[in-house]
Coordinates of C-alpha atoms and ligand atoms in Angstrom, one line a residue:
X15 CA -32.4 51.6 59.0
X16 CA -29.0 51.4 60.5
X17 CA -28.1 51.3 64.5
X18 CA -27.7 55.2 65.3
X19 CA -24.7 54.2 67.2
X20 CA -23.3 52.2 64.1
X21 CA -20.5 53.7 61.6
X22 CA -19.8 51.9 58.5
X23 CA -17.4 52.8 56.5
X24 CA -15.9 51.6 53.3
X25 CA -13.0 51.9 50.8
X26 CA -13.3 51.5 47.0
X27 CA -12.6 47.8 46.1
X28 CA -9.5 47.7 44.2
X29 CA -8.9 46.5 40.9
X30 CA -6.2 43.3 41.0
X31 CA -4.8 44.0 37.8
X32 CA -1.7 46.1 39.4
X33 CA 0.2 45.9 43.1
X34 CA -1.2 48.5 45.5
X35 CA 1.0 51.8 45.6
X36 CA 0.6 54.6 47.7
X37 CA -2.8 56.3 46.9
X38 CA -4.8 52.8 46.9
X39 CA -2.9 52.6 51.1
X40 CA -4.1 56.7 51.6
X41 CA -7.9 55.4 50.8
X42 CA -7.9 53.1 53.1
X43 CA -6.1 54.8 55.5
X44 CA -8.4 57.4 56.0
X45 CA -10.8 55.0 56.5
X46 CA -8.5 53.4 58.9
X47 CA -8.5 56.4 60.7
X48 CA -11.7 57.0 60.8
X49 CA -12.7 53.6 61.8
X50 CA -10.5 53.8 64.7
X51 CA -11.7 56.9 66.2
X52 CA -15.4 55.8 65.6
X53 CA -14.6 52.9 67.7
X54 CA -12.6 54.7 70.5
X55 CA -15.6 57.2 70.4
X56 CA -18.2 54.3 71.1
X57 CA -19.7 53.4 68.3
X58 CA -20.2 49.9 66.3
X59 CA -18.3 50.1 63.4
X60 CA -17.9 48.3 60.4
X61 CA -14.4 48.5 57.9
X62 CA -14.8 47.5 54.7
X63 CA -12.2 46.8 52.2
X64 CA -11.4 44.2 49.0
X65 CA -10.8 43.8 45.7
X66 CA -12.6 44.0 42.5
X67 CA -12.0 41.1 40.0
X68 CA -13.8 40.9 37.6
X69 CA -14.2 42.4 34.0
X70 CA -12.0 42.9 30.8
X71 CA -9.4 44.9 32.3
X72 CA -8.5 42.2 34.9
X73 CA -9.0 39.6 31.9
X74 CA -6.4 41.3 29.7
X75 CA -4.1 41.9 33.0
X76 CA -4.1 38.1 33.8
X77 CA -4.0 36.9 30.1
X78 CA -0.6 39.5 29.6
X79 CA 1.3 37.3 32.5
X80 CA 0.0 34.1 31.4
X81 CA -2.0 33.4 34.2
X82 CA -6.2 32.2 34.3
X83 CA -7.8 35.2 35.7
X84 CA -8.4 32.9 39.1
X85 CA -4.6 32.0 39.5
X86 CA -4.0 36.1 38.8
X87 CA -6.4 37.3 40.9
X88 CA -5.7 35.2 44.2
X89 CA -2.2 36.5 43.6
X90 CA -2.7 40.4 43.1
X91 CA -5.4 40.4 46.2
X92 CA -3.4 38.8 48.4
X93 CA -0.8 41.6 47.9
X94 CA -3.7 43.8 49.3
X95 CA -4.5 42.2 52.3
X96 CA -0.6 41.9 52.9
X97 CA -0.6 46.4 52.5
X98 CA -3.5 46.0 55.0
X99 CA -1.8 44.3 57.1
X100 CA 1.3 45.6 57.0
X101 CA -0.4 49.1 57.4
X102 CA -2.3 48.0 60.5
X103 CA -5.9 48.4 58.7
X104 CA -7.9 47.4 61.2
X105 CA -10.9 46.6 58.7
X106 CA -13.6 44.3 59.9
X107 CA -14.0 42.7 56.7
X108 CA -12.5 41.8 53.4
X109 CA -14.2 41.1 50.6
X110 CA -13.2 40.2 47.1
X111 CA -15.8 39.8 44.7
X112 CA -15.1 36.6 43.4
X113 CA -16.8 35.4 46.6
X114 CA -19.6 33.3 46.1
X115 CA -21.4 35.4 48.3
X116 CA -20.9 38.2 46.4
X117 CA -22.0 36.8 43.5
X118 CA -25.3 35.8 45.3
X119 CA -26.0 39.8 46.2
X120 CA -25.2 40.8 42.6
X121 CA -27.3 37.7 41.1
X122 CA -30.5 39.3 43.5
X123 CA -30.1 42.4 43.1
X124 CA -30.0 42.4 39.4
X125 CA -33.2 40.3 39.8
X126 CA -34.8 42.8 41.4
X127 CA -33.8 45.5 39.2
X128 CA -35.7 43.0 36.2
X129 CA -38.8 42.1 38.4
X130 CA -39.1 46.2 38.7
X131 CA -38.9 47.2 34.8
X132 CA -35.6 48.8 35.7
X133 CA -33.8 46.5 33.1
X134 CA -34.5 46.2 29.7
X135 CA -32.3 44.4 26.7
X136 CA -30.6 46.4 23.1
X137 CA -27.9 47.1 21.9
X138 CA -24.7 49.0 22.8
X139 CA -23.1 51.0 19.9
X140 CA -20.2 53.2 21.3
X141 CA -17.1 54.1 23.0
X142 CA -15.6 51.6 25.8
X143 CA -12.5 52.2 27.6
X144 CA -11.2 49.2 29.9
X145 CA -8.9 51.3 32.1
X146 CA -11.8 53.2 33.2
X147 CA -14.2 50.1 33.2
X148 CA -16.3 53.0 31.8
X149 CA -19.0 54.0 28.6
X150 CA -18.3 57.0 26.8
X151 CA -20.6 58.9 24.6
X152 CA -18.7 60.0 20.9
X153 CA -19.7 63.8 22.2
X154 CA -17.4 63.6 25.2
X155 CA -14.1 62.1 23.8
X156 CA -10.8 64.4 23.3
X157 CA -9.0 63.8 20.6
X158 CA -9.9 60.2 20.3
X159 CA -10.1 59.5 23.7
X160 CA -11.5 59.4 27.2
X161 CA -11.6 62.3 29.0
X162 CA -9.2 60.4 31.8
X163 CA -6.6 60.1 28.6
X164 CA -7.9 56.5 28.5
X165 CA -8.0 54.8 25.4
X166 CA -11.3 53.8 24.0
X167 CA -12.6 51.2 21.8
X168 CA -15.7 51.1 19.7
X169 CA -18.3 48.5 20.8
X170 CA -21.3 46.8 19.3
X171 CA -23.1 44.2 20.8
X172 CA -26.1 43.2 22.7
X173 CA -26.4 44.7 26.1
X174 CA -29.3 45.4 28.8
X175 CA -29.3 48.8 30.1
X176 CA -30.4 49.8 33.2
X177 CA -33.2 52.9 33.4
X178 CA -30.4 55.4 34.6
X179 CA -32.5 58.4 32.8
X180 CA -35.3 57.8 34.7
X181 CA -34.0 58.3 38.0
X182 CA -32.8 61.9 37.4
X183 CA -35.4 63.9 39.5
X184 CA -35.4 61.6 42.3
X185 CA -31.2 61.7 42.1
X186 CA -31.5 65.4 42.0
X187 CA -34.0 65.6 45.2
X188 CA -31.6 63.1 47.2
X189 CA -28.2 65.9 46.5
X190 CA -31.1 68.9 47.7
X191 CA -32.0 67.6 50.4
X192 CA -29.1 65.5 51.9
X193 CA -26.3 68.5 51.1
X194 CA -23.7 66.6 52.5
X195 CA -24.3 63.4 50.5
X196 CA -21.6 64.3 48.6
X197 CA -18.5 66.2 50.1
X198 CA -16.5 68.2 49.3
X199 CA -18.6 70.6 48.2
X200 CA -17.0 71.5 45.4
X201 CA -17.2 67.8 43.8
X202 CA -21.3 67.8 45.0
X203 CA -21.4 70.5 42.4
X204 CA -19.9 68.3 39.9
X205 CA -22.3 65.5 40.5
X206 CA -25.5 67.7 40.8
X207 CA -24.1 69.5 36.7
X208 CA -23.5 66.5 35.7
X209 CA -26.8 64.9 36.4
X210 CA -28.6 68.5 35.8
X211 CA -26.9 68.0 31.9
X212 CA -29.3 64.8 31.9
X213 CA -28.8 61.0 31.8
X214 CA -28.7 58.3 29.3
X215 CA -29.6 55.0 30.3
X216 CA -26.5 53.0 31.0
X217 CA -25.3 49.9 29.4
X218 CA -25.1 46.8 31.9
X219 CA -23.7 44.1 30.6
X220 CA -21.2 42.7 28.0
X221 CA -21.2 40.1 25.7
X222 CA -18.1 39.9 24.0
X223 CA -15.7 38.4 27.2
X224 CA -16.7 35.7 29.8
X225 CA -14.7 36.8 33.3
X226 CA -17.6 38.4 34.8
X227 CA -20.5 37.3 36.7
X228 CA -23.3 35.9 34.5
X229 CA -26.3 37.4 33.7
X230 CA -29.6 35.4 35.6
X231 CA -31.3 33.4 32.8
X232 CA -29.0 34.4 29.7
X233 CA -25.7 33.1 30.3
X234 CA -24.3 34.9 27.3
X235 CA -23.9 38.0 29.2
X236 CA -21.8 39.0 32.0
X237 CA -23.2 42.0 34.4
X238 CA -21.3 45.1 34.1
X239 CA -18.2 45.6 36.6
X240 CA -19.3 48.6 38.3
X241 CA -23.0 47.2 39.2
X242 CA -21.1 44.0 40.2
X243 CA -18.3 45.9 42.0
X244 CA -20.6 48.4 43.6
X245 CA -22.8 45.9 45.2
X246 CA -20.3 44.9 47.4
X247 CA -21.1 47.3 50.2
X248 CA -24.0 45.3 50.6
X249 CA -23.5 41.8 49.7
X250 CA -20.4 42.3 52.9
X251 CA -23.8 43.2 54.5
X252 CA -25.3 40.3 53.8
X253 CA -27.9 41.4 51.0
X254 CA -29.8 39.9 49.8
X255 CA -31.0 38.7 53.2
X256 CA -32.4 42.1 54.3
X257 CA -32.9 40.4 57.8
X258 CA -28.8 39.6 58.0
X259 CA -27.6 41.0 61.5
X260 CA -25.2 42.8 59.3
X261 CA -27.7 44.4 56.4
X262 CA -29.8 45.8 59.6
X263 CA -27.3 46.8 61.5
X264 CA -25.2 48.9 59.5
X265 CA -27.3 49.9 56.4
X266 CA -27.4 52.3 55.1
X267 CA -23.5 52.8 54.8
X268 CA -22.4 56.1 57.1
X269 CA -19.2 56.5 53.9
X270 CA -18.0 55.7 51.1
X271 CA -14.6 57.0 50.7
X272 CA -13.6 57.0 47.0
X273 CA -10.9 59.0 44.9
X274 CA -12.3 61.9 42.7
X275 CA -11.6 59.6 39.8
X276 CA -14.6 57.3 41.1
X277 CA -16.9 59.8 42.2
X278 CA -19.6 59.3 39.5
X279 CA -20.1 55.6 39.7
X280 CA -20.6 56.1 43.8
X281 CA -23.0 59.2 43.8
X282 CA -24.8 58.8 40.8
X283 CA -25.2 55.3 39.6
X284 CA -24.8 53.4 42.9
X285 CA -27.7 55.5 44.4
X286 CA -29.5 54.6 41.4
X287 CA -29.5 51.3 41.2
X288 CA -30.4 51.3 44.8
X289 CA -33.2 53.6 45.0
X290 CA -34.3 51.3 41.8
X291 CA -34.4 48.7 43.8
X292 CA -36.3 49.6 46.6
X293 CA -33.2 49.9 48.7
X294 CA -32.2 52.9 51.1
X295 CA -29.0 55.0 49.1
X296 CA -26.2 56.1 51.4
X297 CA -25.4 58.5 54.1
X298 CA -22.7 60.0 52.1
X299 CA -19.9 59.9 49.7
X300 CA -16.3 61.3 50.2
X301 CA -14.5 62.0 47.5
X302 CA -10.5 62.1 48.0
X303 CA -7.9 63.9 45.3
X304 CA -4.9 62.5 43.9
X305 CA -1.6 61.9 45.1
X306 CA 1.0 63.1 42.4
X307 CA 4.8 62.2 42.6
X308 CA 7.1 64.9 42.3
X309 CA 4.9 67.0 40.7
X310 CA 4.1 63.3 37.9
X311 CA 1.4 61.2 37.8
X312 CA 1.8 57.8 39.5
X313 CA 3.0 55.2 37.0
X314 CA 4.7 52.3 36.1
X315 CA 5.7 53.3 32.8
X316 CA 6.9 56.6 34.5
X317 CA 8.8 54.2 37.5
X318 CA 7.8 56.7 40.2
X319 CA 5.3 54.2 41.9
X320 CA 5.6 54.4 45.6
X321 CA 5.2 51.3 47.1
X322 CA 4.0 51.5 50.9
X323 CA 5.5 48.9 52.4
X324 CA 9.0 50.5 51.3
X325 CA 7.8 54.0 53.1
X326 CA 6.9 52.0 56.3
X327 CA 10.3 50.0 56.2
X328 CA 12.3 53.4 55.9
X329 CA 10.4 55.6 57.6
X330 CA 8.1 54.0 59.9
X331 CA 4.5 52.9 59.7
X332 CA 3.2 56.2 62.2
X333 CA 5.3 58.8 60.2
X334 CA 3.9 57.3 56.8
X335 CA 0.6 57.3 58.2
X336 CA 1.1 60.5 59.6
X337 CA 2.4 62.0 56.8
X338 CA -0.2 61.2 54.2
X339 CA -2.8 62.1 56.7
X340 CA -1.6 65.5 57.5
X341 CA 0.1 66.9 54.6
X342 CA -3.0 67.2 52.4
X343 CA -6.2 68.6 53.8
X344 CA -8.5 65.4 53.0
X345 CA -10.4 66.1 49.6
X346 CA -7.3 68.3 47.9
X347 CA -5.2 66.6 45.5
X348 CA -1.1 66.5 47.1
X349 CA 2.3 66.1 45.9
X350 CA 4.5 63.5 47.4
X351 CA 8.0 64.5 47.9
X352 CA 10.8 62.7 50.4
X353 CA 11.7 65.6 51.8
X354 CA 8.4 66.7 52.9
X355 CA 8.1 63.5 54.4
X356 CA 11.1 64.2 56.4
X357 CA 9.9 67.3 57.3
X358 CA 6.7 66.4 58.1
X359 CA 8.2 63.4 60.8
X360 CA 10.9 65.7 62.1
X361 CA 9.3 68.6 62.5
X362 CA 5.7 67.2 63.7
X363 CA 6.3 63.9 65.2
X364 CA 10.0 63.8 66.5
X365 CA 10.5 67.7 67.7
X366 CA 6.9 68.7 69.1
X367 CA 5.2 65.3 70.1
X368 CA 8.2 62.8 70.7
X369 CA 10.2 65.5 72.1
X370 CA 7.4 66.4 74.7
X371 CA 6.7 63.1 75.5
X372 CA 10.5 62.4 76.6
X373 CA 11.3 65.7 78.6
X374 CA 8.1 65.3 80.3
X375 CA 8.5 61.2 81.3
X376 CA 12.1 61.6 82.1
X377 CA 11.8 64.9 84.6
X378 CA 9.1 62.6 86.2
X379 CA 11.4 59.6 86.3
X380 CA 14.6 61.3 87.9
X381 CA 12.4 64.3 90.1
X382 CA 9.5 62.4 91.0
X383 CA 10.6 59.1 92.2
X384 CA 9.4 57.9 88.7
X385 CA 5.9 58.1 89.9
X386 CA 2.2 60.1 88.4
X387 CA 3.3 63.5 90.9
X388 CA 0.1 64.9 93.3
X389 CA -0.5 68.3 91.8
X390 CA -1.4 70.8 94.5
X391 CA -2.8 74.3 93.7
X392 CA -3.2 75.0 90.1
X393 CA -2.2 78.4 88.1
X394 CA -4.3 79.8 85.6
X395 CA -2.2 78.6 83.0
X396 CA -2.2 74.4 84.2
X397 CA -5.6 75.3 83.6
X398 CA -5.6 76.5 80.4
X399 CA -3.6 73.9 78.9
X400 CA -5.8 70.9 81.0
X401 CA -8.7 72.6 79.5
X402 CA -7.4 72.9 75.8
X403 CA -7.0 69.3 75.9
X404 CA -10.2 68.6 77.7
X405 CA -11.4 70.6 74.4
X406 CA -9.8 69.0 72.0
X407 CA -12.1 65.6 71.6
X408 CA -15.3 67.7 70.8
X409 CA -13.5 69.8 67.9
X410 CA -11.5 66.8 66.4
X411 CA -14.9 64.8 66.5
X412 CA -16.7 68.0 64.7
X413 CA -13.8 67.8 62.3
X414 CA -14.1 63.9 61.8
X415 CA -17.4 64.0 61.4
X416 CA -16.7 65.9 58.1
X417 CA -13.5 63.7 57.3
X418 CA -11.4 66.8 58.0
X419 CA -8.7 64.2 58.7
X420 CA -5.3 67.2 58.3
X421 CA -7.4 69.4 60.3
X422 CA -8.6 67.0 63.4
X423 CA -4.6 66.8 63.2
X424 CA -3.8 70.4 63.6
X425 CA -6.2 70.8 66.4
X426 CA -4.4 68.4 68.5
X427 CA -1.0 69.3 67.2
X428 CA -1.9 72.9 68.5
X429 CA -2.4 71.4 71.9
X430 CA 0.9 69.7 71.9
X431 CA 2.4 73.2 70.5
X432 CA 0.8 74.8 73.6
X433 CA 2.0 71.9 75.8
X434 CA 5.6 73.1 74.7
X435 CA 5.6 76.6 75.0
X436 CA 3.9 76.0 78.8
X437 CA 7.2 73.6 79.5
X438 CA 9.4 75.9 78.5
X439 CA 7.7 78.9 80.4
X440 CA 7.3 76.8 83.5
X441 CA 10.8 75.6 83.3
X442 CA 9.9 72.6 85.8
X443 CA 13.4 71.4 86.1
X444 CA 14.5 74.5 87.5
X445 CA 11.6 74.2 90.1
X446 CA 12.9 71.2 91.6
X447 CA 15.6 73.2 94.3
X448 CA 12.9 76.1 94.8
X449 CA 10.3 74.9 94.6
X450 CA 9.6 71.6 94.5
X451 CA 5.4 71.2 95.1
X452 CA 5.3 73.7 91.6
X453 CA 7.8 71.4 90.0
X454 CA 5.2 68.5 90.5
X455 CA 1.9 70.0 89.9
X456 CA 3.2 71.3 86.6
X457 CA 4.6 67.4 85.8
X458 CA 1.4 66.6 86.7
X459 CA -0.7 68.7 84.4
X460 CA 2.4 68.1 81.7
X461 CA 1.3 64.0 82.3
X462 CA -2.1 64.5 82.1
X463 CA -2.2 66.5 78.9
X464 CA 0.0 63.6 77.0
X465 CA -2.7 61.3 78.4
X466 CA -5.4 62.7 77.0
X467 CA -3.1 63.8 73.5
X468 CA -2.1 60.3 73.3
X469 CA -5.9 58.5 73.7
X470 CA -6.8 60.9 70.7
X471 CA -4.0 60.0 68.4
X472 CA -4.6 56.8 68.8
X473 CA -6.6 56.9 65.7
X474 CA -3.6 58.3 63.6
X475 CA -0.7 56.8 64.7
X476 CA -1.2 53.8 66.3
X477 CA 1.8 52.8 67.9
X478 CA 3.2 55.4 69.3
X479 CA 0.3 56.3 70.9
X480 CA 0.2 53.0 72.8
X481 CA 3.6 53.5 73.5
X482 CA 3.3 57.0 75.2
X483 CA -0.3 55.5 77.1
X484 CA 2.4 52.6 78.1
X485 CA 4.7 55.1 79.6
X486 CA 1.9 56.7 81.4
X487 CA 0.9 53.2 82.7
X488 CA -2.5 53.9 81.5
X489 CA -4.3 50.4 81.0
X490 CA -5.4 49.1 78.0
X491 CA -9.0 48.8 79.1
X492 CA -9.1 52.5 79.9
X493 CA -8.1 53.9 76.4
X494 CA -11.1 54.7 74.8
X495 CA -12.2 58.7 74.6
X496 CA -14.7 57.8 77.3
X497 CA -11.8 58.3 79.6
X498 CA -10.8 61.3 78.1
X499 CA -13.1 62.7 81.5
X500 CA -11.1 64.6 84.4
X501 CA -12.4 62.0 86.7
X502 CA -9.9 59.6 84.6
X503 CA -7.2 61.6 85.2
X504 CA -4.0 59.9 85.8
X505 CA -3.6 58.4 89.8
X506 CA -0.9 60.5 91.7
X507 CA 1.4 58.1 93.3
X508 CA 1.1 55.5 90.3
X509 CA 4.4 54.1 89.3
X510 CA 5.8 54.6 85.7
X511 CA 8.0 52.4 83.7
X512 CA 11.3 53.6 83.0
X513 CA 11.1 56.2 80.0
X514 CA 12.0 55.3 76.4
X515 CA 11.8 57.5 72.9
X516 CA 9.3 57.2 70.5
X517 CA 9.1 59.0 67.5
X518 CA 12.5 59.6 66.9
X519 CA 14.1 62.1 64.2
X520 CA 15.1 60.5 61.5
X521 CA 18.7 60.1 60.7
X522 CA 21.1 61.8 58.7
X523 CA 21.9 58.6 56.5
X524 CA 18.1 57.6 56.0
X525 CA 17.6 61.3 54.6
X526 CA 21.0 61.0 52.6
X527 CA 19.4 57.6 51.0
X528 CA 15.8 59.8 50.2
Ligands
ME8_13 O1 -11.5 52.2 40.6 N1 -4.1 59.2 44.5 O2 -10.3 50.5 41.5 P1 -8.8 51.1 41.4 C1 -5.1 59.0 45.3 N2 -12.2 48.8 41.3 N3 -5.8 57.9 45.4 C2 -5.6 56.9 44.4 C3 -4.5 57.1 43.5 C4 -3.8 58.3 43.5 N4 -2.8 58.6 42.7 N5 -4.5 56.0 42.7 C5 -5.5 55.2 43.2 C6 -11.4 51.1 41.0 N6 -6.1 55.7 44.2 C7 -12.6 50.2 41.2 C8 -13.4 50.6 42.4 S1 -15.4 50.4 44.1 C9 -16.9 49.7 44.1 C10 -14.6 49.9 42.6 C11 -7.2 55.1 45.0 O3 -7.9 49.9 41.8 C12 -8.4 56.0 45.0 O4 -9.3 55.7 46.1 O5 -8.5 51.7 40.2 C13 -9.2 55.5 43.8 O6 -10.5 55.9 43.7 C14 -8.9 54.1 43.9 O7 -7.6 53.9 44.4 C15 -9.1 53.4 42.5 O8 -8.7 52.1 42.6

């Protein structure tokens, strides 16, 4: 049983056969985000993200390029550390499943599926598609192919298969009575039709390839990719040392954050296997939707990949992040468009929060002897707007705590829309000839609003908010959301560095260039 103070979190493991493009950076951003406000919040967390190497379609991808499928993948996972990098990912681990302590946790825990009857050896007759990784019954293809639009090859040849069709009930219970196992909603009712339509036991391994990790005692086979890739949330863990400070610590996983795409392998046979095994399933799975381009799919025959790093060079790494946090409310499937980029950082980031952040600092700087200003007697509205953002941290936790990501946003974008409208109603420079203990108490409660705005962003956008909390003089070991308290209100009389943008609008060339 996990720490109840412990959040791990994980992104799918990505397939090396292809350079990372925008919706492989959006999964682990959210997880990003989440991990970072899980951490500011208190907890012990543990990020986990990598890449999956092995199987056919890697095999084919290295063998097109000329490469062994070691020289490939060190190449093509690389890339993905350098996105999580360049993204700021602040995961806690990386693994890539060519590890030999992977290997070791999908060695054992195959083991233990044989030891309990779970595995048994036959034969697999059927449909295969290597872009999916995935078995297809005949009664499910679409005019000759997967239902992704994958193409599909028939297979034949000696296989062990794993007791997937016994574990039906027992999945069915855990989706009853954990109804947040799989969210959204609307993709739990997938998974509980699909497993309600019944289950076939599930081929395991292949015969007729080599890059794969073998099967214990019969070299011949290679254990499927997904059983292999899945168990990597646990072999990061530790597993199969049970004991491992990291196994007890943080398992079972809190989420795993997948695209819709992978939704079936994570809530149906991952579960499986594990509850197979004598091992506890996890807390719950998030599925994500799909980033389109302009209304196309993302491809390479198409030429409309999006490659982050190029975002992040033209737009900046908090808009990007920003942007693909915000636009789409976390579960939906979104468009991505230039121009609503723009929008978004414009209208969002540089108008509402940048633009705050200066008027506010430099009033302070030039009327307030550039120091925190003593507030006297406060107005029913300086305490409206100091209580909305004393508010704000329980309703963007309730909203994290359901990966709401767009909405935790737009509750703190709210307070910074309320933050405006009390500027321009208080009109504090105006106050500074009549009235000149007004002027400061509202600078005061204008400070002390960012600060609290700023601590909470942190999570989103990174940099900027350390920025603003620099501007504030706030230190860095008082930035976590236990200071979020009034008692950690900003010191009157504290001097403040001189002021400086942040999130500025973007210029007319950059959007001419878009
Ligand atoms: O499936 N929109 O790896 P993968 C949104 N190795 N998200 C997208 C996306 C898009 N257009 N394209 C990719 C695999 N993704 C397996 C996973 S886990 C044990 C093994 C994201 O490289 C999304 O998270 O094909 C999707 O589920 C994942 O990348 C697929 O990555």
């Amino acid at each position: 049983m996990s720490s109840a103070d412990a959040f791990y979190v994980t992104t799918p493991i990505y397939y090396v056969n292809d350079v990372p493009h925008i919706g492989h950076a959006y999964t682990s951003l959210a997880c990003d985000a989440l991990a970072r406000f899980a951490r500011l919040d208190g907890r012990r967390v543990f990020f986990l993200t990598g890449t999956d190497e092995h199987g056919q379609k890697v095999e084919q991808a290295a063998a097109a390029r000329g490469l062994s499928p070691h020289a490939f993948t060190d190449t093509v996972s690389e890339r993905f550390r350098t996105l999580a990098d360049q993204m700021r990912f602040t995961h806690d681990d990386f693994i890539r499943t060519t590890e030999e302590r992977h290997k070791r946790g999908v060695q054992a825990l195959w083991r233990e599926l044989v030891q309990r009857g779970q595995i048994y050896l036959g034969t697999y007759a059927g449909w295969y598609s290597v872009r999916d990784e995935s078995f297809y019954a005949e009664s499910v293809l679409v005019d000759g192919k997967a239902p992704t639009g994958a193409p599909v090859e028939w297979v034949e040849e000696p296989s062990y298969f794993f007791r997937l069709s016994a574990w039906q009930e027992t999945l069915l219970r855990l989706y009853d009575e954990h109804p947040d196992f799989v969210l959204p909603p609307a993709r739990r009712n997938e998974v509980v039709s699909f497993v309600k339509g019944g289950l076939q036991d599930l081929s395991v391994s292949r015969t007729s390839f080599r890059w794969g990790i073998p099967v214990p005692d019969d070299e011949g086979h290679v254990i499927y990719v997904w059983l292999d890739a899945l168990t990597n949330y646990i072999s990061a863990l530790g597993y199969p040392d049970r004991d491992a400070a990291g196994y007890r610590t943080f398992w079972p996983a809190d989420l795993h954050v997948v695209g819709k795409d992978i939704l079936r392998f994570h809530a149906v046979f991952w579960p499986a296997f594990l509850l197979a095994a004598g091992l506890e399933p996890p807390r719950r799975i998030f599925a994500h939707g799909w980033w389109t381009v302009e209304g196309q799919k993302i491809s390479k025959s198409l030429g409309n990949v999006i490659d982050p790093i190029e975002l992040i060079e033209t737009y900046g790494l908090d808009q990007t992040r920003y942007f693909l946090l915000r636009e789409v409310p976390f579960g939906n499937d979104g468009d991505f468009s230039r121009a609503a980029m723009i929008n978004r950082m414009n209208r969002d980031l540089a108008n509402d929060y940048g633009n705050l952040v200066q008027r506010v600092l430099s009033l302070i700087q030039r009327n307030c002897e550039a120091r925190v200003p003593a507030p006297d007697r406060m107005t029913e509205d300086d305490r409206a707007l100091l209580g909305a953002s004393l508010a704000l941290l329980g309703r963007v936790r309730d909203e994290m705590a359901v990966q709401a990501l767009s909405r935790a946003l737009e509750a703190i974008f709210e307070v910074i829309g309320a933050a405006n409208r009390y500027v321009d109603a208080q009109a504090p420079w105006a106050l500074r000839r009549t009235d000149p203990t007004r002027m400061a108490t509202v600078l005061f409660v204008l400070a002390e609003t960012i600060r609290r705005i700023a601590l909470l962003t942190q999570a989103f956008i990174p940099d900027a908010s350390a920025r603003i909390l620099d501007q504030l003089a706030v230190p860095d070991e008082a930035r976590s959301f236990e200071q979020l308290s009034e008692a950690d209100a900003l010191r009157p009389g504290t001097p403040l560095p001189p002021p400086f943008g942040v999130l500025p609008r973007l210029a007319a060339e950059t959007i001419g260039a878009g």
